[in-house]
Amino acid sequence: MPVLWIVLAVFGLGLIGYFVGRLRALGSAGGDARTLHSLPSYYGWHAFMLTVAPALLVLAAWSLLAPNLIDRSVSETIPEATIADASNASLVLAEVRRAAGALDAAVAQGLVDQETSRNLHTESTDVTALLKETGSVITSAVTQPILQAAQEFRALTKRSNLYRTITTFALALIGFGFAIKRTHKDFRARNVVENGIMVILVLASSIAILTTVGIVLSMLFETSHFFGLYSWREFFLGTKWSPDFRGDSQLGILPLLWGTLYISLVALLVAVPIGLFAAIYLSEYAGPRLRAVAKPMIEILAGIPTIVYGLFALITIGPMIRDWIAQPLGLGNSSNSVMTAGLVMGVMLIPFVSSLSDDIINAVPQAMRDGSFGLGATHSETIKQVVLPAALPGIVGAILLAASRAIGETMIVVMGAGAAAAQMDQGLGEIINPFQAMTTVTVKIVSQLTGDTDFASPETLVAFALGLSLFVITLGLNVLALYIVRKYREQYE
């Protein structure tokens, strides 16, 4: 049974439990709700929670763990020679899944029956041609080991789905029966429901923390694997990025890091002054009518897809900078450059700085402004000496958000700055020339993980080391921002 149907069925049983629990509680009180310990709805929610929550938790855990266990079990049945021929176990498993899906499609379309699909042999049947008739993508001829593994995969998946359905419904029925049995007028249903809601809130608040921990652990594990295959000194101190899957690779992060920080710096030099000045004008000078129109118009920039910004950089800004500035000054002949990506990315970041800074400046108490005016300060002096210092912690947070967004941007960099060779063996003038094409860490992460990947090679595992490096940089920005926030908060609290 599909997962969606199981979820809908469990929720349906939970709704039945809600009404049955409510009616049972009222029945035990002789129809007088005043004699109940809790409101009637609490008894219904108690039955609903016990019916739905355990069943869905087991369903979610099963759906997460079962595919990995099935893959592990199927991979043990694949001969070593087949894996060696493909040079990658993950590629073999991907072909097994495709073949299994094509077999299911062949059964659904009536090309073969269920019994025949379990007994197909490549010696007597053109299996590849048969499976391609289903419209499935079969990238190579289906060999007998792949076919046998696909049949085993289908059998295990079917068995797992059956057990999952039975277990989920069994837990839902057990929870339903237990909830109805313990429902009576003296049962403290409100306490149980509120404790259950508290558990749900704690789990919801823990998702972000657990997600962060999971991301960090996954990156640490794969990064440690990478440094077991490649020298960390060459990675952190290398000045050339030249991956070669034949084994002769130079994977130095310095040119990628320089490109990332250089483009982000240009973007922040555009976004921070414009965004901050716009926030000051909207919060301190603009009238209500102008503010009601201008602020939404600025925030529209945040809703434009980054691919649109990339096209704008590629078609308009890049050629304009090349023809008007770079070529006349003899600084470059390419429309892809640091300046192109930085300017367009800066425009994209303006709403992040402007909108957040505007809200933060408006949150400064009016009493501080009135006190400054009472001492004879002008409006501009009040903004400079009182409002901005008081709002500085929040403004730093807005700039940090914009910086993190700039560091993680990919599409604008690809289309605006190009994918130039990452190396730092040129002269200083070429390295700091903003009209030359450069690349960033995020662009190389995407390029290294594009296509069929072999996670046993340093050329693929390096993507995790790059991601961990970006994480450490962002963490450093957060620590710096926290220091600034605490320093100025003590002065203005």
Tab-separated table of C-alpha atoms in Angstrom:
chain	number	residue	atom	x	y	z
A	1	MET	CA	0.000	0.000	0.000
A	2	PRO	CA	1.392	3.464	-0.855
A	3	VAL	CA	2.591	5.591	2.043
A	4	LEU	CA	0.000	8.300	1.331
A	5	TRP	CA	-2.846	5.822	1.640
A	6	ILE	CA	-1.428	4.509	4.907
A	7	VAL	CA	-1.183	8.033	6.317
A	8	LEU	CA	-4.733	8.884	5.252
A	9	ALA	CA	-6.049	5.641	6.728
A	10	VAL	CA	-4.274	6.265	10.039
A	11	PHE	CA	-5.639	9.816	10.210
A	12	GLY	CA	-9.112	8.475	9.423
A	13	LEU	CA	-8.826	5.992	12.277
A	14	GLY	CA	-7.578	8.824	14.481
A	15	LEU	CA	-10.675	10.917	13.676
A	16	ILE	CA	-12.869	7.963	14.571
A	17	GLY	CA	-10.923	7.690	17.810
A	18	TYR	CA	-11.542	11.377	18.506
A	19	PHE	CA	-15.319	11.068	18.314
A	20	VAL	CA	-15.450	7.679	20.062
A	21	GLY	CA	-13.242	8.907	22.921
A	22	ARG	CA	-15.327	12.034	23.334
A	23	LEU	CA	-18.608	10.111	23.356
A	24	ARG	CA	-17.233	7.464	25.730
A	25	ALA	CA	-16.130	10.131	28.209
A	26	LEU	CA	-19.559	11.798	28.111
A	27	GLY	CA	-21.240	8.416	28.440
A	28	SER	CA	-19.228	7.573	31.552
A	29	ALA	CA	-20.379	10.883	33.048
A	30	GLY	CA	-24.028	10.245	32.252
A	31	GLY	CA	-24.025	12.985	29.633
A	32	ASP	CA	-23.096	15.682	32.156
A	33	ALA	CA	-19.850	17.308	31.008
A	34	ARG	CA	-19.542	19.162	34.321
A	35	THR	CA	-18.564	15.949	36.130
A	36	LEU	CA	-15.667	15.266	33.748
A	37	HIS	CA	-12.120	16.001	34.866
A	38	SER	CA	-11.323	17.632	31.507
A	39	LEU	CA	-13.267	19.155	28.664
A	40	PRO	CA	-14.814	16.528	26.340
A	41	SER	CA	-12.518	17.541	23.470
A	42	TYR	CA	-9.445	16.547	25.494
A	43	TYR	CA	-10.679	12.947	25.654
A	44	GLY	CA	-11.097	12.983	21.896
A	45	TRP	CA	-7.635	14.429	21.302
A	46	HIS	CA	-6.168	11.870	23.669
A	47	ALA	CA	-7.577	9.036	21.550
A	48	PHE	CA	-6.470	10.760	18.336
A	49	MET	CA	-2.898	11.199	19.555
A	50	LEU	CA	-2.493	7.626	20.771
A	51	THR	CA	-3.893	6.314	17.495
A	52	VAL	CA	-1.882	8.471	15.127
A	53	ALA	CA	1.426	9.407	16.783
A	54	PRO	CA	3.042	5.961	17.412
A	55	ALA	CA	1.913	4.622	14.036
A	56	LEU	CA	3.273	7.567	12.060
A	57	LEU	CA	6.561	7.598	13.982
A	58	VAL	CA	7.142	3.933	13.143
A	59	LEU	CA	6.077	4.561	9.539
A	60	ALA	CA	8.587	7.416	9.221
A	61	ALA	CA	11.406	5.393	10.796
A	62	TRP	CA	10.611	2.410	8.584
A	63	SER	CA	10.579	4.536	5.435
A	64	LEU	CA	13.988	5.996	6.335
A	65	LEU	CA	15.758	2.806	7.374
A	66	ALA	CA	14.267	0.110	5.135
A	67	PRO	CA	15.748	1.343	1.798
A	68	ASN	CA	19.275	1.319	3.231
A	69	LEU	CA	18.826	-2.171	4.647
A	70	ILE	CA	17.410	-3.428	1.345
A	71	ASP	CA	20.316	-1.901	-0.606
A	72	ARG	CA	22.799	-3.510	1.752
A	73	SER	CA	21.107	-6.901	1.474
A	74	VAL	CA	20.894	-6.713	-2.331
A	75	SER	CA	24.511	-5.563	-2.708
A	76	GLU	CA	25.654	-8.722	-0.906
A	77	THR	CA	24.074	-10.841	-3.650
A	78	ILE	CA	25.907	-9.053	-6.490
A	79	PRO	CA	29.095	-10.833	-7.594
A	80	GLU	CA	32.360	-9.006	-7.057
A	81	ALA	CA	33.163	-9.317	-10.766
A	82	THR	CA	30.059	-7.309	-11.683
A	83	ILE	CA	31.017	-4.521	-9.286
A	84	ALA	CA	34.595	-4.558	-10.561
A	85	ASP	CA	33.407	-4.227	-14.164
A	86	ALA	CA	31.352	-1.132	-13.262
A	87	SER	CA	34.194	0.174	-11.013
A	88	ASN	CA	31.555	1.508	-8.593
A	89	ALA	CA	29.091	-0.330	-6.342
A	90	SER	CA	26.727	2.648	-6.285
A	91	LEU	CA	26.443	2.572	-10.082
A	92	VAL	CA	25.576	-1.125	-9.976
A	93	LEU	CA	22.879	-0.521	-7.356
A	94	ALA	CA	21.482	2.331	-9.447
A	95	GLU	CA	21.220	-0.034	-12.437
A	96	VAL	CA	19.564	-2.629	-10.205
A	97	ARG	CA	16.944	-0.107	-9.093
A	98	ARG	CA	16.283	0.940	-12.684
A	99	ALA	CA	15.868	-2.672	-13.742
A	100	ALA	CA	13.556	-3.377	-10.788
A	101	GLY	CA	11.423	-0.355	-11.649
A	102	ALA	CA	11.268	-1.468	-15.286
A	103	LEU	CA	10.173	-4.968	-14.216
A	104	ASP	CA	7.372	-3.466	-12.125
A	105	ALA	CA	6.348	-1.320	-15.090
A	106	ALA	CA	6.375	-4.375	-17.374
A	107	VAL	CA	4.054	-6.207	-14.992
A	108	ALA	CA	1.761	-3.174	-14.697
A	109	GLN	CA	1.581	-2.832	-18.510
A	110	GLY	CA	0.852	-6.517	-18.998
A	111	LEU	CA	4.056	-7.252	-20.938
A	112	VAL	CA	4.824	-10.091	-18.510
A	113	ASP	CA	2.931	-11.606	-15.609
A	114	GLN	CA	4.109	-11.560	-12.021
A	115	GLU	CA	5.320	-15.158	-12.024
A	116	THR	CA	7.266	-14.728	-15.267
A	117	SER	CA	8.956	-11.556	-13.991
A	118	ARG	CA	10.357	-13.538	-11.085
A	119	ASN	CA	11.816	-16.223	-13.365
A	120	LEU	CA	13.233	-14.246	-16.288
A	121	HIS	CA	16.665	-15.292	-17.568
A	122	THR	CA	18.864	-13.362	-19.951
A	123	GLU	CA	19.893	-16.645	-21.638
A	124	SER	CA	16.398	-17.203	-23.009
A	125	THR	CA	14.926	-13.682	-23.156
A	126	ASP	CA	16.064	-10.313	-24.489
A	127	VAL	CA	15.435	-8.696	-21.117
A	128	THR	CA	16.945	-5.347	-22.072
A	129	ALA	CA	14.617	-4.936	-25.039
A	130	LEU	CA	11.634	-6.030	-22.963
A	131	LEU	CA	12.358	-3.532	-20.206
A	132	LYS	CA	12.969	-0.701	-22.659
A	133	GLU	CA	9.461	-1.290	-24.025
A	134	THR	CA	8.153	0.057	-20.731
A	135	GLY	CA	9.753	3.434	-21.429
A	136	SER	CA	12.242	3.016	-18.587
A	137	VAL	CA	15.794	4.301	-18.936
A	138	ILE	CA	18.103	1.285	-19.143
A	139	THR	CA	21.617	2.629	-19.672
A	140	SER	CA	23.270	-0.684	-20.526
A	141	ALA	CA	22.458	-4.303	-21.324
A	142	VAL	CA	20.853	-6.070	-18.360
A	143	THR	CA	23.116	-8.948	-17.375
A	144	GLN	CA	22.038	-11.988	-15.417
A	145	PRO	CA	23.567	-10.767	-12.093
A	146	ILE	CA	21.801	-7.406	-12.475
A	147	LEU	CA	18.522	-9.150	-13.309
A	148	GLN	CA	18.781	-11.481	-10.322
A	149	ALA	CA	19.627	-8.567	-8.030
A	150	ALA	CA	16.658	-6.615	-9.431
A	151	GLN	CA	14.334	-9.555	-8.747
A	152	GLU	CA	15.707	-9.801	-5.203
A	153	PHE	CA	15.271	-6.051	-4.786
A	154	ARG	CA	11.610	-6.287	-5.874
A	155	ALA	CA	10.953	-9.200	-3.510
A	156	LEU	CA	12.536	-7.478	-0.514
A	157	THR	CA	10.799	-4.184	-1.274
A	158	LYS	CA	7.412	-5.886	-1.571
A	159	ARG	CA	7.956	-7.785	1.671
A	160	SER	CA	9.115	-4.623	3.448
A	161	ASN	CA	6.066	-2.667	2.253
A	162	LEU	CA	3.753	-5.447	3.452
A	163	TYR	CA	5.358	-5.589	6.896
A	164	ARG	CA	5.339	-1.796	7.084
A	165	THR	CA	1.629	-1.641	6.369
A	166	ILE	CA	0.787	-4.386	8.872
A	167	THR	CA	2.954	-2.879	11.604
A	168	THR	CA	1.586	0.642	11.106
A	169	PHE	CA	-2.063	-0.425	11.204
A	170	ALA	CA	-1.407	-2.747	14.145
A	171	LEU	CA	0.089	0.103	16.170
A	172	ALA	CA	-2.769	2.404	15.204
A	173	LEU	CA	-5.368	-0.180	16.313
A	174	ILE	CA	-3.494	-0.908	19.551
A	175	GLY	CA	-3.285	2.811	20.331
A	176	PHE	CA	-6.951	3.230	19.465
A	177	GLY	CA	-8.016	0.381	21.752
A	178	PHE	CA	-5.774	1.466	24.622
A	179	ALA	CA	-7.027	5.054	24.446
A	180	ILE	CA	-10.690	4.022	24.439
A	181	LYS	CA	-10.162	1.561	27.293
A	182	ARG	CA	-8.596	4.135	29.638
A	183	THR	CA	-11.177	6.839	28.842
A	184	HIS	CA	-13.587	7.561	31.715
A	185	LYS	CA	-14.849	10.628	33.525
A	186	ASP	CA	-12.034	10.689	36.124
A	187	PHE	CA	-9.216	10.247	33.592
A	188	ARG	CA	-6.899	13.289	33.456
A	189	ALA	CA	-7.063	13.658	29.701
A	190	ARG	CA	-6.044	17.320	29.701
A	191	ASN	CA	-2.729	16.598	31.444
A	192	VAL	CA	-1.900	13.780	29.035
A	193	VAL	CA	-2.771	15.848	25.952
A	194	GLU	CA	-0.798	18.878	27.139
A	195	ASN	CA	2.219	16.691	27.898
A	196	GLY	CA	1.906	15.175	24.428
A	197	ILE	CA	1.761	18.634	22.870
A	198	MET	CA	4.838	19.570	24.889
A	199	VAL	CA	6.696	16.563	23.473
A	200	ILE	CA	5.663	17.566	19.933
A	201	LEU	CA	6.908	21.121	20.523
A	202	VAL	CA	10.227	19.840	21.861
A	203	LEU	CA	10.627	17.552	18.839
A	204	ALA	CA	9.796	20.431	16.487
A	205	SER	CA	12.327	22.708	18.179
A	206	SER	CA	14.930	19.942	17.998
A	207	ILE	CA	14.621	19.455	14.249
A	208	ALA	CA	16.856	22.413	13.410
A	209	ILE	CA	19.473	21.315	15.941
A	210	LEU	CA	19.422	17.682	14.831
A	211	THR	CA	19.554	18.726	11.182
A	212	THR	CA	22.618	20.872	11.840
A	213	VAL	CA	24.287	18.068	13.778
A	214	GLY	CA	23.511	15.606	10.988
A	215	ILE	CA	24.916	17.920	8.315
A	216	VAL	CA	28.095	18.550	10.301
A	217	LEU	CA	28.618	14.862	11.093
A	218	SER	CA	28.086	13.803	7.487
A	219	MET	CA	30.562	16.422	6.274
A	220	LEU	CA	33.086	15.500	8.973
A	221	PHE	CA	32.883	11.794	8.114
A	222	GLU	CA	33.335	12.297	4.378
A	223	THR	CA	35.979	14.983	4.921
A	224	SER	CA	38.012	12.644	7.122
A	225	HIS	CA	37.757	10.057	4.350
A	226	PHE	CA	38.999	12.659	1.859
A	227	PHE	CA	42.005	13.606	3.984
A	228	GLY	CA	42.830	9.924	4.246
A	229	LEU	CA	43.284	9.948	0.456
A	230	TYR	CA	44.660	13.466	-0.092
A	231	SER	CA	47.103	15.595	1.893
A	232	TRP	CA	45.474	18.298	3.998
A	233	ARG	CA	48.518	20.537	3.493
A	234	GLU	CA	48.084	20.482	-0.277
A	235	PHE	CA	44.358	21.130	0.125
A	236	PHE	CA	44.615	24.136	2.447
A	237	LEU	CA	47.844	25.583	1.053
A	238	GLY	CA	47.569	24.644	-2.622
A	239	THR	CA	47.306	27.508	-5.109
A	240	LYS	CA	45.853	25.530	-8.025
A	241	TRP	CA	42.578	23.698	-8.536
A	242	SER	CA	42.826	21.078	-11.259
A	243	PRO	CA	40.824	17.886	-10.561
A	244	ASP	CA	41.682	14.904	-12.735
A	245	PHE	CA	39.835	11.625	-12.168
A	246	ARG	CA	42.784	9.751	-13.649
A	247	GLY	CA	44.686	10.414	-10.448
A	248	ASP	CA	46.841	13.477	-11.212
A	249	SER	CA	44.819	16.107	-9.336
A	250	GLN	CA	45.726	19.385	-7.682
A	251	LEU	CA	42.995	20.295	-5.208
A	252	GLY	CA	44.056	23.551	-3.569
A	253	ILE	CA	41.273	25.539	-1.927
A	254	LEU	CA	43.011	28.928	-1.863
A	255	PRO	CA	41.980	30.102	-5.369
A	256	LEU	CA	38.385	29.003	-4.742
A	257	LEU	CA	38.360	30.710	-1.368
A	258	TRP	CA	39.756	33.899	-2.848
A	259	GLY	CA	37.138	33.939	-5.594
A	260	THR	CA	34.338	33.343	-3.064
A	261	LEU	CA	35.448	36.090	-0.694
A	262	TYR	CA	36.275	38.553	-3.493
A	263	ILE	CA	32.867	38.246	-5.164
A	264	SER	CA	31.100	38.343	-1.783
A	265	LEU	CA	33.049	41.479	-0.824
A	266	VAL	CA	32.013	43.262	-4.028
A	267	ALA	CA	28.411	42.214	-3.442
A	268	LEU	CA	28.435	43.522	0.144
A	269	LEU	CA	30.047	46.807	-0.938
A	270	VAL	CA	27.004	47.267	-3.173
A	271	ALA	CA	24.274	45.915	-0.907
A	272	VAL	CA	25.231	47.248	2.526
A	273	PRO	CA	25.416	51.017	1.797
A	274	ILE	CA	22.385	51.025	-0.502
A	275	GLY	CA	20.329	48.791	1.757
A	276	LEU	CA	21.259	50.654	4.939
A	277	PHE	CA	20.612	54.097	3.440
A	278	ALA	CA	17.277	52.884	2.077
A	279	ALA	CA	16.344	51.553	5.527
A	280	ILE	CA	17.269	54.860	7.204
A	281	TYR	CA	15.230	56.860	4.707
A	282	LEU	CA	12.168	54.595	4.932
A	283	SER	CA	12.173	54.453	8.728
A	284	GLU	CA	13.160	58.035	9.574
A	285	TYR	CA	12.255	60.323	6.674
A	286	ALA	CA	9.674	58.747	4.353
A	287	GLY	CA	5.993	59.427	4.888
A	288	PRO	CA	3.443	56.645	5.402
A	289	ARG	CA	2.250	56.691	1.769
A	290	LEU	CA	5.723	56.513	0.269
A	291	ARG	CA	6.795	53.851	2.748
A	292	ALA	CA	3.739	51.722	1.958
A	293	VAL	CA	4.794	51.655	-1.705
A	294	ALA	CA	8.606	51.733	-1.533
A	295	LYS	CA	9.212	48.954	0.986
A	296	PRO	CA	7.199	46.272	-0.869
A	297	MET	CA	8.872	47.315	-4.119
A	298	ILE	CA	12.317	46.794	-2.574
A	299	GLU	CA	11.294	43.448	-1.091
A	300	ILE	CA	10.197	42.224	-4.532
A	301	LEU	CA	13.905	41.917	-5.352
A	302	ALA	CA	14.180	39.094	-2.804
A	303	GLY	CA	11.524	37.089	-4.653
A	304	ILE	CA	13.237	37.115	-8.047
A	305	PRO	CA	14.792	33.680	-8.821
A	306	THR	CA	18.575	33.647	-8.874
A	307	ILE	CA	18.563	32.217	-12.403
A	308	VAL	CA	16.893	35.464	-13.547
A	309	TYR	CA	19.648	37.458	-11.860
A	310	GLY	CA	22.178	35.209	-13.594
A	311	LEU	CA	20.623	35.860	-16.991
A	312	PHE	CA	20.593	39.581	-16.229
A	313	ALA	CA	24.311	39.395	-15.385
A	314	LEU	CA	25.119	37.342	-18.485
A	315	ILE	CA	23.129	39.316	-21.048
A	316	THR	CA	23.099	42.900	-19.736
A	317	ILE	CA	25.547	43.741	-16.955
A	318	GLY	CA	28.483	41.643	-18.186
A	319	PRO	CA	28.656	43.066	-21.726
A	320	MET	CA	28.042	46.574	-20.370
A	321	ILE	CA	30.984	46.381	-17.935
A	322	ARG	CA	33.203	44.843	-20.623
A	323	ASP	CA	32.404	47.438	-23.293
A	324	TRP	CA	32.267	50.536	-21.071
A	325	ILE	CA	34.955	49.870	-18.459
A	326	ALA	CA	37.144	46.784	-18.878
A	327	GLN	CA	38.117	47.055	-22.545
A	328	PRO	CA	38.672	50.845	-22.633
A	329	LEU	CA	40.950	50.571	-19.584
A	330	GLY	CA	42.686	47.448	-20.882
A	331	LEU	CA	41.662	45.381	-17.852
A	332	GLY	CA	39.911	42.522	-19.595
A	333	ASN	CA	37.970	41.316	-22.606
A	334	SER	CA	35.472	38.951	-21.019
A	335	SER	CA	31.897	39.697	-19.988
A	336	ASN	CA	32.307	37.185	-17.155
A	337	SER	CA	34.051	38.851	-14.242
A	338	VAL	CA	34.104	39.350	-10.508
A	339	MET	CA	32.547	42.779	-10.947
A	340	THR	CA	29.641	41.407	-12.985
A	341	ALA	CA	28.735	38.727	-10.446
A	342	GLY	CA	29.364	41.048	-7.483
A	343	LEU	CA	27.176	43.886	-8.780
A	344	VAL	CA	24.236	41.635	-9.628
A	345	MET	CA	24.560	39.698	-6.391
A	346	GLY	CA	24.693	42.996	-4.497
A	347	VAL	CA	21.390	44.036	-6.049
A	348	MET	CA	19.919	40.711	-4.975
A	349	LEU	CA	21.134	41.257	-1.384
A	350	ILE	CA	19.704	44.777	-1.008
A	351	PRO	CA	16.342	43.552	0.407
A	352	PHE	CA	18.108	41.383	2.983
A	353	VAL	CA	19.918	44.421	4.387
A	354	SER	CA	17.195	47.003	3.790
A	355	SER	CA	14.134	45.181	5.097
A	356	LEU	CA	15.783	43.761	8.218
A	357	SER	CA	17.565	47.017	9.046
A	358	ASP	CA	14.314	48.937	8.597
A	359	ASP	CA	12.509	46.689	11.076
A	360	ILE	CA	15.417	46.943	13.527
A	361	ILE	CA	15.609	50.748	13.322
A	362	ASN	CA	11.847	51.010	13.872
A	363	ALA	CA	12.249	48.865	16.985
A	364	VAL	CA	14.491	51.474	18.650
A	365	PRO	CA	12.348	53.076	21.415
A	366	GLN	CA	10.909	56.480	20.543
A	367	ALA	CA	11.950	57.671	23.993
A	368	MET	CA	15.604	57.601	22.888
A	369	ARG	CA	14.817	59.852	19.936
A	370	ASP	CA	12.758	62.212	22.098
A	371	GLY	CA	15.574	62.454	24.637
A	372	SER	CA	18.043	63.345	21.895
A	373	PHE	CA	15.694	65.985	20.480
A	374	GLY	CA	15.192	67.369	23.971
A	375	LEU	CA	18.942	67.899	24.319
A	376	GLY	CA	18.949	69.958	21.133
A	377	ALA	CA	20.208	67.398	18.627
A	378	THR	CA	19.033	67.607	15.043
A	379	HIS	CA	17.275	64.793	13.236
A	380	SER	CA	20.416	63.684	11.418
A	381	GLU	CA	22.507	63.878	14.599
A	382	THR	CA	19.917	61.774	16.420
A	383	ILE	CA	20.079	59.119	13.714
A	384	LYS	CA	23.870	59.077	13.689
A	385	GLN	CA	24.521	59.319	17.423
A	386	VAL	CA	21.527	57.489	18.926
A	387	VAL	CA	19.421	55.419	16.540
A	388	LEU	CA	22.137	53.677	14.544
A	389	PRO	CA	24.316	52.722	17.554
A	390	ALA	CA	21.238	51.382	19.350
A	391	ALA	CA	20.225	49.359	16.278
A	392	LEU	CA	23.769	48.245	15.433
A	393	PRO	CA	23.489	44.694	16.837
A	394	GLY	CA	20.506	43.992	14.602
A	395	ILE	CA	22.093	45.689	11.613
A	396	VAL	CA	25.180	43.496	12.052
A	397	GLY	CA	22.884	40.477	12.011
A	398	ALA	CA	21.291	41.678	8.770
A	399	ILE	CA	24.713	42.167	7.168
A	400	LEU	CA	25.765	38.717	8.382
A	401	LEU	CA	22.676	37.196	6.776
A	402	ALA	CA	23.529	38.968	3.522
A	403	ALA	CA	27.155	37.775	3.745
A	404	SER	CA	26.087	34.164	4.305
A	405	ARG	CA	23.711	34.439	1.356
A	406	ALA	CA	26.508	35.816	-0.818
A	407	ILE	CA	28.981	33.105	0.168
A	408	GLY	CA	26.492	30.364	-0.660
A	409	GLU	CA	25.292	31.746	-4.006
A	410	THR	CA	25.968	29.572	-7.049
A	411	MET	CA	23.829	30.421	-10.084
A	412	ILE	CA	24.760	34.100	-10.328
A	413	VAL	CA	28.443	33.195	-10.006
A	414	VAL	CA	28.241	30.557	-12.730
A	415	MET	CA	26.570	32.902	-15.211
A	416	GLY	CA	28.191	36.154	-14.108
A	417	ALA	CA	31.747	35.220	-13.139
A	418	GLY	CA	32.155	32.170	-15.351
A	419	ALA	CA	33.999	28.967	-14.526
A	420	ALA	CA	37.586	30.088	-15.065
A	421	ALA	CA	40.564	27.957	-14.138
A	422	ALA	CA	41.140	28.338	-10.421
A	423	GLN	CA	44.784	29.125	-9.809
A	424	MET	CA	46.836	31.804	-8.084
A	425	ASP	CA	50.135	31.521	-9.927
A	426	GLN	CA	49.523	34.699	-11.967
A	427	GLY	CA	50.781	38.105	-10.984
A	428	LEU	CA	49.205	40.136	-8.195
A	429	GLY	CA	47.533	42.420	-10.721
A	430	GLU	CA	45.681	39.500	-12.306
A	431	ILE	CA	44.660	38.076	-8.939
A	432	ILE	CA	43.060	41.301	-7.704
A	433	ASN	CA	41.694	42.425	-11.083
A	434	PRO	CA	37.891	42.624	-10.608
A	435	PHE	CA	37.335	42.431	-14.370
A	436	GLN	CA	38.745	38.905	-14.663
A	437	ALA	CA	36.657	35.736	-14.492
A	438	MET	CA	36.860	33.741	-11.249
A	439	THR	CA	35.080	30.816	-9.665
A	440	THR	CA	33.918	30.001	-6.136
A	441	VAL	CA	33.710	27.129	-3.715
A	442	THR	CA	30.001	26.497	-4.312
A	443	VAL	CA	30.456	26.278	-8.083
A	444	LYS	CA	33.130	23.616	-7.672
A	445	ILE	CA	31.032	21.658	-5.177
A	446	VAL	CA	28.303	21.404	-7.802
A	447	SER	CA	30.715	20.490	-10.589
A	448	GLN	CA	32.418	17.772	-8.531
A	449	LEU	CA	29.089	16.130	-7.628
A	450	THR	CA	27.498	16.353	-11.079
A	451	GLY	CA	26.952	13.107	-12.985
A	452	ASP	CA	27.700	9.552	-11.867
A	453	THR	CA	29.863	9.997	-8.799
A	454	ASP	CA	32.304	7.587	-7.247
A	455	PHE	CA	32.557	8.387	-3.554
A	456	ALA	CA	35.805	6.436	-3.292
A	457	SER	CA	37.857	9.052	-5.149
A	458	PRO	CA	39.309	12.265	-3.683
A	459	GLU	CA	37.999	14.242	-6.673
A	460	THR	CA	34.434	13.598	-5.453
A	461	LEU	CA	35.044	13.572	-1.705
A	462	VAL	CA	36.698	16.984	-1.968
A	463	ALA	CA	33.201	18.495	-2.272
A	464	PHE	CA	32.576	17.644	1.381
A	465	ALA	CA	35.861	19.233	2.446
A	466	LEU	CA	34.854	22.367	0.533
A	467	GLY	CA	31.442	22.372	2.194
A	468	LEU	CA	32.962	21.985	5.647
A	469	SER	CA	35.335	24.868	4.917
A	470	LEU	CA	32.396	27.115	4.027
A	471	PHE	CA	30.640	26.023	7.212
A	472	VAL	CA	33.677	27.019	9.305
A	473	ILE	CA	33.831	30.419	7.567
A	474	THR	CA	30.157	31.065	8.257
A	475	LEU	CA	30.629	29.976	11.871
A	476	GLY	CA	33.461	32.471	12.202
A	477	LEU	CA	31.212	35.240	10.863
A	478	ASN	CA	28.586	34.301	13.442
A	479	VAL	CA	31.114	34.413	16.282
A	480	LEU	CA	32.318	37.843	15.166
A	481	ALA	CA	28.760	39.142	14.888
A	482	LEU	CA	27.923	37.773	18.345
A	483	TYR	CA	30.914	39.602	19.806
A	484	ILE	CA	29.819	42.890	18.223
A	485	VAL	CA	26.220	42.405	19.327
A	486	ARG	CA	27.194	41.742	22.942
A	487	LYS	CA	29.617	44.649	23.043
A	488	TYR	CA	27.099	47.270	21.906
A	489	ARG	CA	24.126	45.716	23.680
A	490	GLU	CA	25.830	46.365	26.999
A	491	GLN	CA	26.121	50.047	26.114
A	492	TYR	CA	22.526	50.632	25.054
A	493	GLU	CA	20.507	48.435	27.393
